[in-house]
Tab-separated table of C-alpha atoms in Angstrom:
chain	number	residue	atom	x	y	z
A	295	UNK	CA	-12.888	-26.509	1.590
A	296	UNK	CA	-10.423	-25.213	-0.563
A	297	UNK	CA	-6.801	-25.260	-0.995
A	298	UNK	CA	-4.483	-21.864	-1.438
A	299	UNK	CA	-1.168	-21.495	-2.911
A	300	UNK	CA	0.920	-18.648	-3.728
A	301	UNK	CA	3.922	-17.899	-5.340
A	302	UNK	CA	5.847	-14.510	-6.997
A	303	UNK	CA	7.237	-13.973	-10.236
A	304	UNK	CA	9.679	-11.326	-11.881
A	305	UNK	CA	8.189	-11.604	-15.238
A	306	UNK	CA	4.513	-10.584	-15.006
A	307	UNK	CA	3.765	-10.740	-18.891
A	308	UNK	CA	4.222	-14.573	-18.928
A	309	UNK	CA	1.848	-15.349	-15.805
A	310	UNK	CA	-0.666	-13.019	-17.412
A	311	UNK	CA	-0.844	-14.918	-20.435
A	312	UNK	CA	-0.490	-18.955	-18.894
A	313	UNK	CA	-3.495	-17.438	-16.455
A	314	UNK	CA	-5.901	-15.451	-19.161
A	315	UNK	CA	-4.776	-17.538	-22.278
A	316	UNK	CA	-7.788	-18.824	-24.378
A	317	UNK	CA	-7.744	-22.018	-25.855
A	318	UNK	CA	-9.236	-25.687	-25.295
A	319	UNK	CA	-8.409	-27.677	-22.271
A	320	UNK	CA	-4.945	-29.291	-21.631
A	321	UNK	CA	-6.910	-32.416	-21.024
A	322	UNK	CA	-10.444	-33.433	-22.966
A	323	UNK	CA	-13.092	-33.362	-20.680
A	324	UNK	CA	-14.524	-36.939	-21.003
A	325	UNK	CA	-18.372	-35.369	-20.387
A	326	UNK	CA	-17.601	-33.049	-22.964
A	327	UNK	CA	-18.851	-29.835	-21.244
A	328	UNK	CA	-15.721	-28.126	-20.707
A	329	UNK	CA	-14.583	-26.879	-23.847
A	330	UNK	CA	-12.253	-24.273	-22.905
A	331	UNK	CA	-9.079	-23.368	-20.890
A	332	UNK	CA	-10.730	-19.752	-19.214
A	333	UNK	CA	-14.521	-20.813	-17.942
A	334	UNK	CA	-14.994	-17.319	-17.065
A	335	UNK	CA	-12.879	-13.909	-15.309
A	336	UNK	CA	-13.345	-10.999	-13.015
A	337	UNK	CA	-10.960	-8.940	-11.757
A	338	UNK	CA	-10.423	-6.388	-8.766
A	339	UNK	CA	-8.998	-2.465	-9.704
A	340	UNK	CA	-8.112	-4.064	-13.397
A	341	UNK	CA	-9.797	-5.380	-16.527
A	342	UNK	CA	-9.057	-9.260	-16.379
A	343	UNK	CA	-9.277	-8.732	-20.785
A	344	UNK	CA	-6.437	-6.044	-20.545
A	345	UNK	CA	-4.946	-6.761	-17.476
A	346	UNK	CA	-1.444	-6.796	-18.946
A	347	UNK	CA	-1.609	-3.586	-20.803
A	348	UNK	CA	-2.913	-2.222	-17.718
A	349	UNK	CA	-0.218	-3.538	-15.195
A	350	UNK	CA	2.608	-2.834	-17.822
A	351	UNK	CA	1.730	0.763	-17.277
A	352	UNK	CA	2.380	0.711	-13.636
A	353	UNK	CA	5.440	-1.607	-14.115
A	354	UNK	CA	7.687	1.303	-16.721
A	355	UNK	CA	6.543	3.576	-14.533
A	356	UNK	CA	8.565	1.883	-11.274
A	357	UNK	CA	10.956	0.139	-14.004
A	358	UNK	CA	10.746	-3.133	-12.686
A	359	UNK	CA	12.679	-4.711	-14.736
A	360	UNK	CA	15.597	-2.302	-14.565
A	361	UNK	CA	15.990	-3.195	-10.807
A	362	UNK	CA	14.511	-6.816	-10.824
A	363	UNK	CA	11.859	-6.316	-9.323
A	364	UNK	CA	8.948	-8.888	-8.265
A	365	UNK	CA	5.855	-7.871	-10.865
A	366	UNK	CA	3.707	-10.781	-9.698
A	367	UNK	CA	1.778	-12.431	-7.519
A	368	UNK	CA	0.361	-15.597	-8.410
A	369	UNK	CA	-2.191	-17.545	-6.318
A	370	UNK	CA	-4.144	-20.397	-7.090
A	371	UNK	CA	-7.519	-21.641	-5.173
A	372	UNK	CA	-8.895	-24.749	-6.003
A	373	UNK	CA	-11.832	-27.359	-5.047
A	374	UNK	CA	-12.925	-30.856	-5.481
A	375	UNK	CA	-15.588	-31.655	-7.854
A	376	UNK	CA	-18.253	-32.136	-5.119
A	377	UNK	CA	-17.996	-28.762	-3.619
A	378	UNK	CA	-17.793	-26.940	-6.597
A	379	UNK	CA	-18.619	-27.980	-9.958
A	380	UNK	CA	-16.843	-26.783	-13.281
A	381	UNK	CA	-19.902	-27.899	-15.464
A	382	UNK	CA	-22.281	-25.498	-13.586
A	383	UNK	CA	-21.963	-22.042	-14.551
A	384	UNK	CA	-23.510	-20.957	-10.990
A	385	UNK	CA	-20.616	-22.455	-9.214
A	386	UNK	CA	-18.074	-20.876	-11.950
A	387	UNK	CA	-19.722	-17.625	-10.683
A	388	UNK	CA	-19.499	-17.983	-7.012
A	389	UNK	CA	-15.857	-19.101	-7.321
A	390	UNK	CA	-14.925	-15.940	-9.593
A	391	UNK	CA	-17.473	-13.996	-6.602
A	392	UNK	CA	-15.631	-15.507	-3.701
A	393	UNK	CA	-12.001	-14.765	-5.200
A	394	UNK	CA	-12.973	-11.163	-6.142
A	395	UNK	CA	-13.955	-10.830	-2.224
A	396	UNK	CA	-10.410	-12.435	-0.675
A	397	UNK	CA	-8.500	-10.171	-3.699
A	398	UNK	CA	-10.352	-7.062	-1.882
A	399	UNK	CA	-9.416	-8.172	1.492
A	400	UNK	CA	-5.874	-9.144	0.963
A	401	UNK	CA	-4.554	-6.657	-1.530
A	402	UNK	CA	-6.664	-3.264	-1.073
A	403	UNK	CA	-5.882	-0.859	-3.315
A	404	UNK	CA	-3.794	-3.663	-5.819
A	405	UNK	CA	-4.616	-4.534	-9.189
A	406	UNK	CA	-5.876	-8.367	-9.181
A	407	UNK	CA	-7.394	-10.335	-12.520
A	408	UNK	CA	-8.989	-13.269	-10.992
A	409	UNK	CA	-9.528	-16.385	-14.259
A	410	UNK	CA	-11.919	-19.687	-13.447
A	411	UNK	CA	-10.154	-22.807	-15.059
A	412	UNK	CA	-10.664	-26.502	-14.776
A	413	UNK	CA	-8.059	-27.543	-17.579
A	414	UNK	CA	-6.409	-29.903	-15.467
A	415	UNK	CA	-6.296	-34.316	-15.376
A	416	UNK	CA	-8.886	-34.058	-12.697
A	417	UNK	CA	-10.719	-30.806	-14.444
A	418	UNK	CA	-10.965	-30.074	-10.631
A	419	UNK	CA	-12.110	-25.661	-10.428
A	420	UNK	CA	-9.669	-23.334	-9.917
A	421	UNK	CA	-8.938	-19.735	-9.683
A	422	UNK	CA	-5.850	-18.008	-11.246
A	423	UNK	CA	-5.441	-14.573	-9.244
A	424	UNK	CA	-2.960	-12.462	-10.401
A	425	UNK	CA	-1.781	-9.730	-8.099
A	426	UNK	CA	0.329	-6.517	-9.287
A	427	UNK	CA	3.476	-6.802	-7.158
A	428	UNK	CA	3.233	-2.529	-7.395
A	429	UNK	CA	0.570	-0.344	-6.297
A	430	UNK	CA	-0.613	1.516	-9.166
A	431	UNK	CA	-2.100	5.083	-7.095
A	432	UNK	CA	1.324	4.616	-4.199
A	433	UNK	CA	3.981	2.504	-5.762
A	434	UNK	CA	4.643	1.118	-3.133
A	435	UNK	CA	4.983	-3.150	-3.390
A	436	UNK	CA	3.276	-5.846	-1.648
A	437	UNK	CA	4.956	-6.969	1.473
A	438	UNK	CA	4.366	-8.538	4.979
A	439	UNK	CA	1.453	-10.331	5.532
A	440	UNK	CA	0.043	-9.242	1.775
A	441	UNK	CA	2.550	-11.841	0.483
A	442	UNK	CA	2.043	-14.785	3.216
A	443	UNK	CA	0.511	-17.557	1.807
A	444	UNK	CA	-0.910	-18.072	5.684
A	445	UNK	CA	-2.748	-15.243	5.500
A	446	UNK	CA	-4.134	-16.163	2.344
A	447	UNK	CA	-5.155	-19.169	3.594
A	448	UNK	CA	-6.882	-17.751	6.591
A	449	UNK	CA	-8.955	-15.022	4.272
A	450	UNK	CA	-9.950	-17.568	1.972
A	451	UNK	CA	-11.341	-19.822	4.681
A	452	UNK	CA	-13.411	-16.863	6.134
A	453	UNK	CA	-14.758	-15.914	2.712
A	454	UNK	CA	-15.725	-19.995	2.586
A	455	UNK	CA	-17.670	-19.906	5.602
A	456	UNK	CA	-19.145	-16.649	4.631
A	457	UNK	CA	-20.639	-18.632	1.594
A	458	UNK	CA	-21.427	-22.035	3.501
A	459	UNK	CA	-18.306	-23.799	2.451
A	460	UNK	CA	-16.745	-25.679	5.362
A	461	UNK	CA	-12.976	-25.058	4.887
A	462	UNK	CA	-10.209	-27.829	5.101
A	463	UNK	CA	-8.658	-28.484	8.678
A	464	UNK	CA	-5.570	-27.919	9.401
A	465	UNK	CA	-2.923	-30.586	8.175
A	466	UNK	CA	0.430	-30.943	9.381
A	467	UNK	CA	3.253	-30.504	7.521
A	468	UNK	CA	4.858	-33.823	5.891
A	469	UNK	CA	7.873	-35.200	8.060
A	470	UNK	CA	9.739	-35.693	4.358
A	471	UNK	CA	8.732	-33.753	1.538
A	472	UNK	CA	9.476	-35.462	-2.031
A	473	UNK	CA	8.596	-33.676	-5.129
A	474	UNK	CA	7.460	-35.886	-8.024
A	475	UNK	CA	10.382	-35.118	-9.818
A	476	UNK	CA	12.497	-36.370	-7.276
A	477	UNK	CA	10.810	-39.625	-6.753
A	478	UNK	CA	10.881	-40.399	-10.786
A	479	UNK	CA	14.608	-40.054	-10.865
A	480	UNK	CA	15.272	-42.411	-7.812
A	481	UNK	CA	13.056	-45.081	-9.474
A	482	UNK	CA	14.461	-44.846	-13.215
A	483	UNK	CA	18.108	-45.062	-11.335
A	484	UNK	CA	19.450	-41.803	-11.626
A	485	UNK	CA	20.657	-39.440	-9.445
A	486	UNK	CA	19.193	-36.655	-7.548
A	487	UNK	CA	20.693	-34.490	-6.327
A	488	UNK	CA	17.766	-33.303	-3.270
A	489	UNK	CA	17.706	-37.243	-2.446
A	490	UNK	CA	21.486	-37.178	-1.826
A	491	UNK	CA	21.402	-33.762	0.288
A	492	UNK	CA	18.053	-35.677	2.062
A	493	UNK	CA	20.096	-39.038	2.754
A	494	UNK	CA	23.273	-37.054	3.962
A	495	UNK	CA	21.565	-35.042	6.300
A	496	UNK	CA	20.167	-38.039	7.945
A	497	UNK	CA	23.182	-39.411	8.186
A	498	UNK	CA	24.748	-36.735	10.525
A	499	UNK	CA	21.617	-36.260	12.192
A	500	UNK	CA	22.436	-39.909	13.155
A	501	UNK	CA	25.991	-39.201	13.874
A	502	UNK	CA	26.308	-39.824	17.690
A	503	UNK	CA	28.695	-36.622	17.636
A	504	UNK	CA	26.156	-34.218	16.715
A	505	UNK	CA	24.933	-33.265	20.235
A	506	UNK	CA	24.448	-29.657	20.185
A	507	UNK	CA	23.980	-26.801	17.475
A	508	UNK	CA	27.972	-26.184	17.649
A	509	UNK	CA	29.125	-30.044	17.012
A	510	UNK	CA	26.319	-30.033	14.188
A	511	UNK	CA	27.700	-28.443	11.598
A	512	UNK	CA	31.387	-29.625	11.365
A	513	UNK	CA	29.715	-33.341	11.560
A	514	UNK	CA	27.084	-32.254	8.684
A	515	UNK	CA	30.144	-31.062	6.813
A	516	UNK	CA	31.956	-34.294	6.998
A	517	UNK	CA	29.139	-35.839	5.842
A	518	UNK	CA	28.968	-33.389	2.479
A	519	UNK	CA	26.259	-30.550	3.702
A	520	UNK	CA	26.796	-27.296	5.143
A	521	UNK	CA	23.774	-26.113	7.386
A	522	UNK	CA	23.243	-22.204	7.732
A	523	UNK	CA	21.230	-21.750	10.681
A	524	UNK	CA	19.523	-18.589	10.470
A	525	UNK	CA	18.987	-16.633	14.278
A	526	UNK	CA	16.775	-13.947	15.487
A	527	UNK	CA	19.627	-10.321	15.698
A	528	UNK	CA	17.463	-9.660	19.086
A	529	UNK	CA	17.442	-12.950	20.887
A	530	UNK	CA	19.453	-14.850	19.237
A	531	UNK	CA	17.080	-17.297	19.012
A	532	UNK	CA	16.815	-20.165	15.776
A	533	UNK	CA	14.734	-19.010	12.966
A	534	UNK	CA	15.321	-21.703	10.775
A	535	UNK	CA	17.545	-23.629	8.927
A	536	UNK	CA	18.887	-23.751	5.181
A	537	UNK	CA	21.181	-26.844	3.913
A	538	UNK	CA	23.396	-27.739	0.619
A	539	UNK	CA	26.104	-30.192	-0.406
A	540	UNK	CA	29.397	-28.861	0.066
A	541	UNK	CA	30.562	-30.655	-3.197
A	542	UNK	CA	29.665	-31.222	-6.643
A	543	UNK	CA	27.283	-28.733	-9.321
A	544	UNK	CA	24.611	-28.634	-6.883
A	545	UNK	CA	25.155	-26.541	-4.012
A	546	UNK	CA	22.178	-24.307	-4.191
A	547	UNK	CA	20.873	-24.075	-0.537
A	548	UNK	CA	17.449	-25.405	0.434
A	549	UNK	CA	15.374	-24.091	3.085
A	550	UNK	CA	14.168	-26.564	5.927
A	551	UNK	CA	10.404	-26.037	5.417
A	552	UNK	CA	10.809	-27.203	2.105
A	553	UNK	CA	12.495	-30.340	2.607
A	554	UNK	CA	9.744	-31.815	5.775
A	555	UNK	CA	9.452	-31.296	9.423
A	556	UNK	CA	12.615	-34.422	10.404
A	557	UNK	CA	14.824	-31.295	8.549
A	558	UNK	CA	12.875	-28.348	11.034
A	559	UNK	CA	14.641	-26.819	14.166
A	560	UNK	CA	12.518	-28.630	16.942
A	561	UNK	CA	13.147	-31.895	15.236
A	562	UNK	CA	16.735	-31.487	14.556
A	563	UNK	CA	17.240	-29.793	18.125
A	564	UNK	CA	15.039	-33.095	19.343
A	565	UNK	CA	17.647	-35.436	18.191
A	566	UNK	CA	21.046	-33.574	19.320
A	567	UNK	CA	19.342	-34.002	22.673
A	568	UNK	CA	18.615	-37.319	22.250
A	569	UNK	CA	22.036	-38.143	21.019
A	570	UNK	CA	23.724	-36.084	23.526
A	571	UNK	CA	21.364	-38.738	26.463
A	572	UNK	CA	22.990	-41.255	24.941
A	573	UNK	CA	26.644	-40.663	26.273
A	574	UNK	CA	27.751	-40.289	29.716
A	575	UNK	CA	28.507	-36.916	31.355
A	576	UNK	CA	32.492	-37.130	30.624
A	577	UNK	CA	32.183	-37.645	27.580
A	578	UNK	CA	29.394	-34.611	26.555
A	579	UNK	CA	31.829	-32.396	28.442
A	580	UNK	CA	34.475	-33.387	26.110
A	581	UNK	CA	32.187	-32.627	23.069
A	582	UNK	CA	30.786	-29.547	23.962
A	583	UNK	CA	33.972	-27.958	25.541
A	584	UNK	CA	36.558	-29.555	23.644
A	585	UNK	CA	35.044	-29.498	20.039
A	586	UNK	CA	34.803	-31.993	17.675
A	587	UNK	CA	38.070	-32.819	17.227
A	588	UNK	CA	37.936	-34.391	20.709
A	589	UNK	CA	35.413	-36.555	19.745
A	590	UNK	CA	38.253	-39.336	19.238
A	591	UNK	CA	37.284	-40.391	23.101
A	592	UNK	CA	33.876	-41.556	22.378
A	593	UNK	CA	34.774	-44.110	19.390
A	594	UNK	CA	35.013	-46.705	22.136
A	595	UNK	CA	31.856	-46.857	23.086
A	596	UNK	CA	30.294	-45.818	19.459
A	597	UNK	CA	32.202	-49.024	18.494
A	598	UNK	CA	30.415	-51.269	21.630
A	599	UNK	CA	26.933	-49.930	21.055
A	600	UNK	CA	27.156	-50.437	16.930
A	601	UNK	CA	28.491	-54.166	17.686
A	602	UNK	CA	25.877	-54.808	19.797
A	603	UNK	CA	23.448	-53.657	17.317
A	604	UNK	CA	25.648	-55.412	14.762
A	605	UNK	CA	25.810	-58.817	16.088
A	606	UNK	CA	21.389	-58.711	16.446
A	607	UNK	CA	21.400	-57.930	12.597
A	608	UNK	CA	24.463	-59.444	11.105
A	609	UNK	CA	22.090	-60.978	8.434
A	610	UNK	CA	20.614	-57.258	7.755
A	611	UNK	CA	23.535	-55.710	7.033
A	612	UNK	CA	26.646	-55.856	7.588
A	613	UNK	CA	28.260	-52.401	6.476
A	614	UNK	CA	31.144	-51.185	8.443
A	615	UNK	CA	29.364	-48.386	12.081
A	616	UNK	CA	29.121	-44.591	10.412
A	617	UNK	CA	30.400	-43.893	13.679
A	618	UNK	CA	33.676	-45.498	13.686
A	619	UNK	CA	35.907	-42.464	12.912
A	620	UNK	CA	39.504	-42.032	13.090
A	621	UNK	CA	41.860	-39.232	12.578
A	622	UNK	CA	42.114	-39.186	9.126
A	623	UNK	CA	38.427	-38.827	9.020
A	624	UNK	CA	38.563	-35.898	11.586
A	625	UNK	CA	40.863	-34.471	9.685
A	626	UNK	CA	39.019	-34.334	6.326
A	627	UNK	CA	36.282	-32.387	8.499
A	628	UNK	CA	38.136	-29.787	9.525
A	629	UNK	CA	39.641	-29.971	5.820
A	630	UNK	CA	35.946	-29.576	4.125
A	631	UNK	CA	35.581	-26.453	6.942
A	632	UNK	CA	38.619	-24.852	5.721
A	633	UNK	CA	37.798	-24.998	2.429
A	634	UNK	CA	34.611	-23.378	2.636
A	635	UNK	CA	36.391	-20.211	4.748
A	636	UNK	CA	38.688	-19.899	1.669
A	637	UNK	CA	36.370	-20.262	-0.797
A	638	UNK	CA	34.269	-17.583	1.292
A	639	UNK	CA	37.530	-14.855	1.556
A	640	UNK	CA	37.703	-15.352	-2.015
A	641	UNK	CA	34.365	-14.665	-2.644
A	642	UNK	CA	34.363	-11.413	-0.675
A	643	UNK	CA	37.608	-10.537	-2.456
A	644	UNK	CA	35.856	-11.282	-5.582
A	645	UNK	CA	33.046	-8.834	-4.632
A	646	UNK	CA	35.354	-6.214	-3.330
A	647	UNK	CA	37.525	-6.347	-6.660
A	648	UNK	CA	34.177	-6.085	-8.574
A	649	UNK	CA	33.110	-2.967	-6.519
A	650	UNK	CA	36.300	-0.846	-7.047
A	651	UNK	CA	36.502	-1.846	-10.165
A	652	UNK	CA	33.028	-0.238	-10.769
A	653	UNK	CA	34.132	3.018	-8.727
A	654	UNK	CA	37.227	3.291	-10.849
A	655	UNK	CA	34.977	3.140	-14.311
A	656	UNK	CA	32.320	5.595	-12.543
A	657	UNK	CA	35.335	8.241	-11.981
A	658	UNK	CA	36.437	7.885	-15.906
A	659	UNK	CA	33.056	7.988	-16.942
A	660	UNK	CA	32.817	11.267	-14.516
A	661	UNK	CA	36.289	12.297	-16.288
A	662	UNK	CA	35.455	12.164	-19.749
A	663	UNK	CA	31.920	13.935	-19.113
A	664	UNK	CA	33.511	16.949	-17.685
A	665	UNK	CA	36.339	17.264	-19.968
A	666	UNK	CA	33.708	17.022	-23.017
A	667	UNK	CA	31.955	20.130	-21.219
A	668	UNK	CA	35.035	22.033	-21.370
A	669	UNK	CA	35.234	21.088	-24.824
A	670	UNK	CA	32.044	22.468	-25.705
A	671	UNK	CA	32.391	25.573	-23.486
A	672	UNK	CA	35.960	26.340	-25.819
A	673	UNK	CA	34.002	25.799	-29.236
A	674	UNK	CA	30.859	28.295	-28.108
A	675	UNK	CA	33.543	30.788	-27.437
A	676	UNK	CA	35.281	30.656	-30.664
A	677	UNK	CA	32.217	30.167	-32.694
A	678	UNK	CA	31.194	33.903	-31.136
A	679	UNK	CA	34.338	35.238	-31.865
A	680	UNK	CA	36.383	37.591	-30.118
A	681	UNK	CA	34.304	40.104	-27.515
A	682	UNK	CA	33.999	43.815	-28.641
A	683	UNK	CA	35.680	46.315	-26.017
């Protein structure tokens, strides 16, 4: 009953050392037993004592770092203390034995040094397995299912039952995921930026106007987040969903799965159609054919329905209905959507000037190489002096 995780990294050398790095505990152990960060280390197609010398070789050879390449795998297994116990050296083994078994099974043929640890608050065992990103016999680099952390999960759990460990059922995603981080800053006051993209996306999921994938995003943008919806070339069907604030120093884009399952296509496409049972068939005709700058039509009733709702809480709060738009505040909308367009064209631009400027630099280079050739080619001749007839 263990729990996976893994996780990729361009710089090799420094996961190497935070896995294999001797030392005492980050936290004292209050038994006094464990004594030191590494209880113990194996490793699969690699020395676990020279596994960085070892993988450097195969990472000049494909110069990883020249093209930025992923050197890394990192995945973690852990259990609680009652299934397997740091301060037993038996255990320490069968949790180095099990991870050497899912290292063969998932990466065949890859380099993997596998380190035992239980450095941690809770000194709860874990394994450190690093994976070489690069095959050292094909080059060629992990990918597919080698790098899914599902698949890892699955392995593990069969090499768990293999050793009469009952694995950990299935749990189901959180509806919001908030990172510790996160949470601290709300609570000392200060602001965070993921709480403000979480809180804004609620809000136009709550928007009455948002009743189909098309009237989504202009509402979302109004509300200061651009969604990219990501679709399958074939079908066209939803793959998922990425969102960022349209404003500000923080618009790096977030992926759905990492914000909860409320932020996930079924539940988003869940509400539009609740939203869109909420008004009458006039008026979803005159959102879904006449786009949202028709949406002017349905204030009316937005108004009646928030009053209602209104006049049972007037003591709860008394802020003014999110829904009660006017032009000004359509207008801003398809403002916020212009802007983004422009500042797209001039990115593009930006990119295209950058990519002829490179072309015209690679021709001068070219240039100057073959006009020092001639150069050389007009010395050798006069250094042998004029041919004899």
């Amino acid at each position: 009953m263990g729990t996976t995780r893994m996780t990729a990294t361009r710089n090799g050398a420094a996961g190497l050392l935070y896995a294999g790095r001797q030392g005492k505990p980050h936290v004292k152990d209050p038994q006094g037993v464990i004594n030191q960060r590494v209880l113990g280390s194996t490793g699969v197609n690699v020395d676990p004592k020279y596994a960085h010398q070892q993988m450097s070789v195969v990472w000049r050879q494909h110069d990883t770092k020249k093209r930025n390449a992923r050197e890394l795998y990192r995945s973690t297994w852990s259990w609680p203390n009652e299934v397997l116990d740091p301060r037993n050296p038996h255990d320490v083994d069968k949790a180095l034995m099990m991870g050497a078994e899912v290292a063969k099974r998932m990466w065949p043929g890859y380099q993997t040094a596998i380190y035992a640890q239980a450095d941690g608050k809770g000194h709860k065992l874990h394994l450190h397995m690093e994976t070489n990103a690069i095959n050292p016999v094909t080059g060629r680099a992990l990918r597919a299912e080698q790098t899914s952390q599902k698949q890892l999960a699955k392995i593990a759990d069969e090499v768990e039952l293999e050793n009469g460990l009952e694995p950990l059922p299935k749990l189901r995603q959180a509806w919001e995921i908030k990172p510790h981080a996160q949470v601290a800053k709300v609570a000392a006051g200060k602001y965070s930026w993921r709480e403000d993209l979480q809180q804004r996306i609620q809000a136009g999921l709550a928007d009455k106007r948002a009743v189909d994938w098309q009237t989504l995003k202009p509402v979302l943008a109004e509300h200061g987040v651009d969604v990219h919806v990501r679709r399958n070339k074939k079908t066209g069907a939803i793959n998922g969903l990425s969102y960022k604030l349209n404003f500000g120093d923080h618009q790096r884009p977030v992926r759905a799965i990492r914000l909860g399952e409320m932020y996930q296509k079924e539940s988003v496409d869940n509400g539009l159609k609740q939203n869109a049972a909420e008004l009458t068939a006039e008026q979803l005709k005159n959102v879904q054919f006449g786009g949202i700058a028709s949406i002017s039509e349905l204030t009316p009733r937005i108004k009646h329905q928030h009053a209602t709702t209104e006049s049972e809480h007037a003591d709860v709060d008394e802020k003014p209905a999110i829904h009660d738009i006017d032009a000004g505040g359509l207008r801003q909308a398809r403002e916020a959507i212009e802007q983004q367009q422009q500042r797209q064209q001039q990115q593009e631009a930006y990119r295209e000037a950058q990519r002829l400027d490179r072309l015209k630099q690679q021709k001068q280079r070219a240039a100057e190489q073959e006009r020092d050739r001639q150069d050389r080619q007009r010395r050798n001749r006069e250094a042998d002096g004029p041919s004899l007839g």
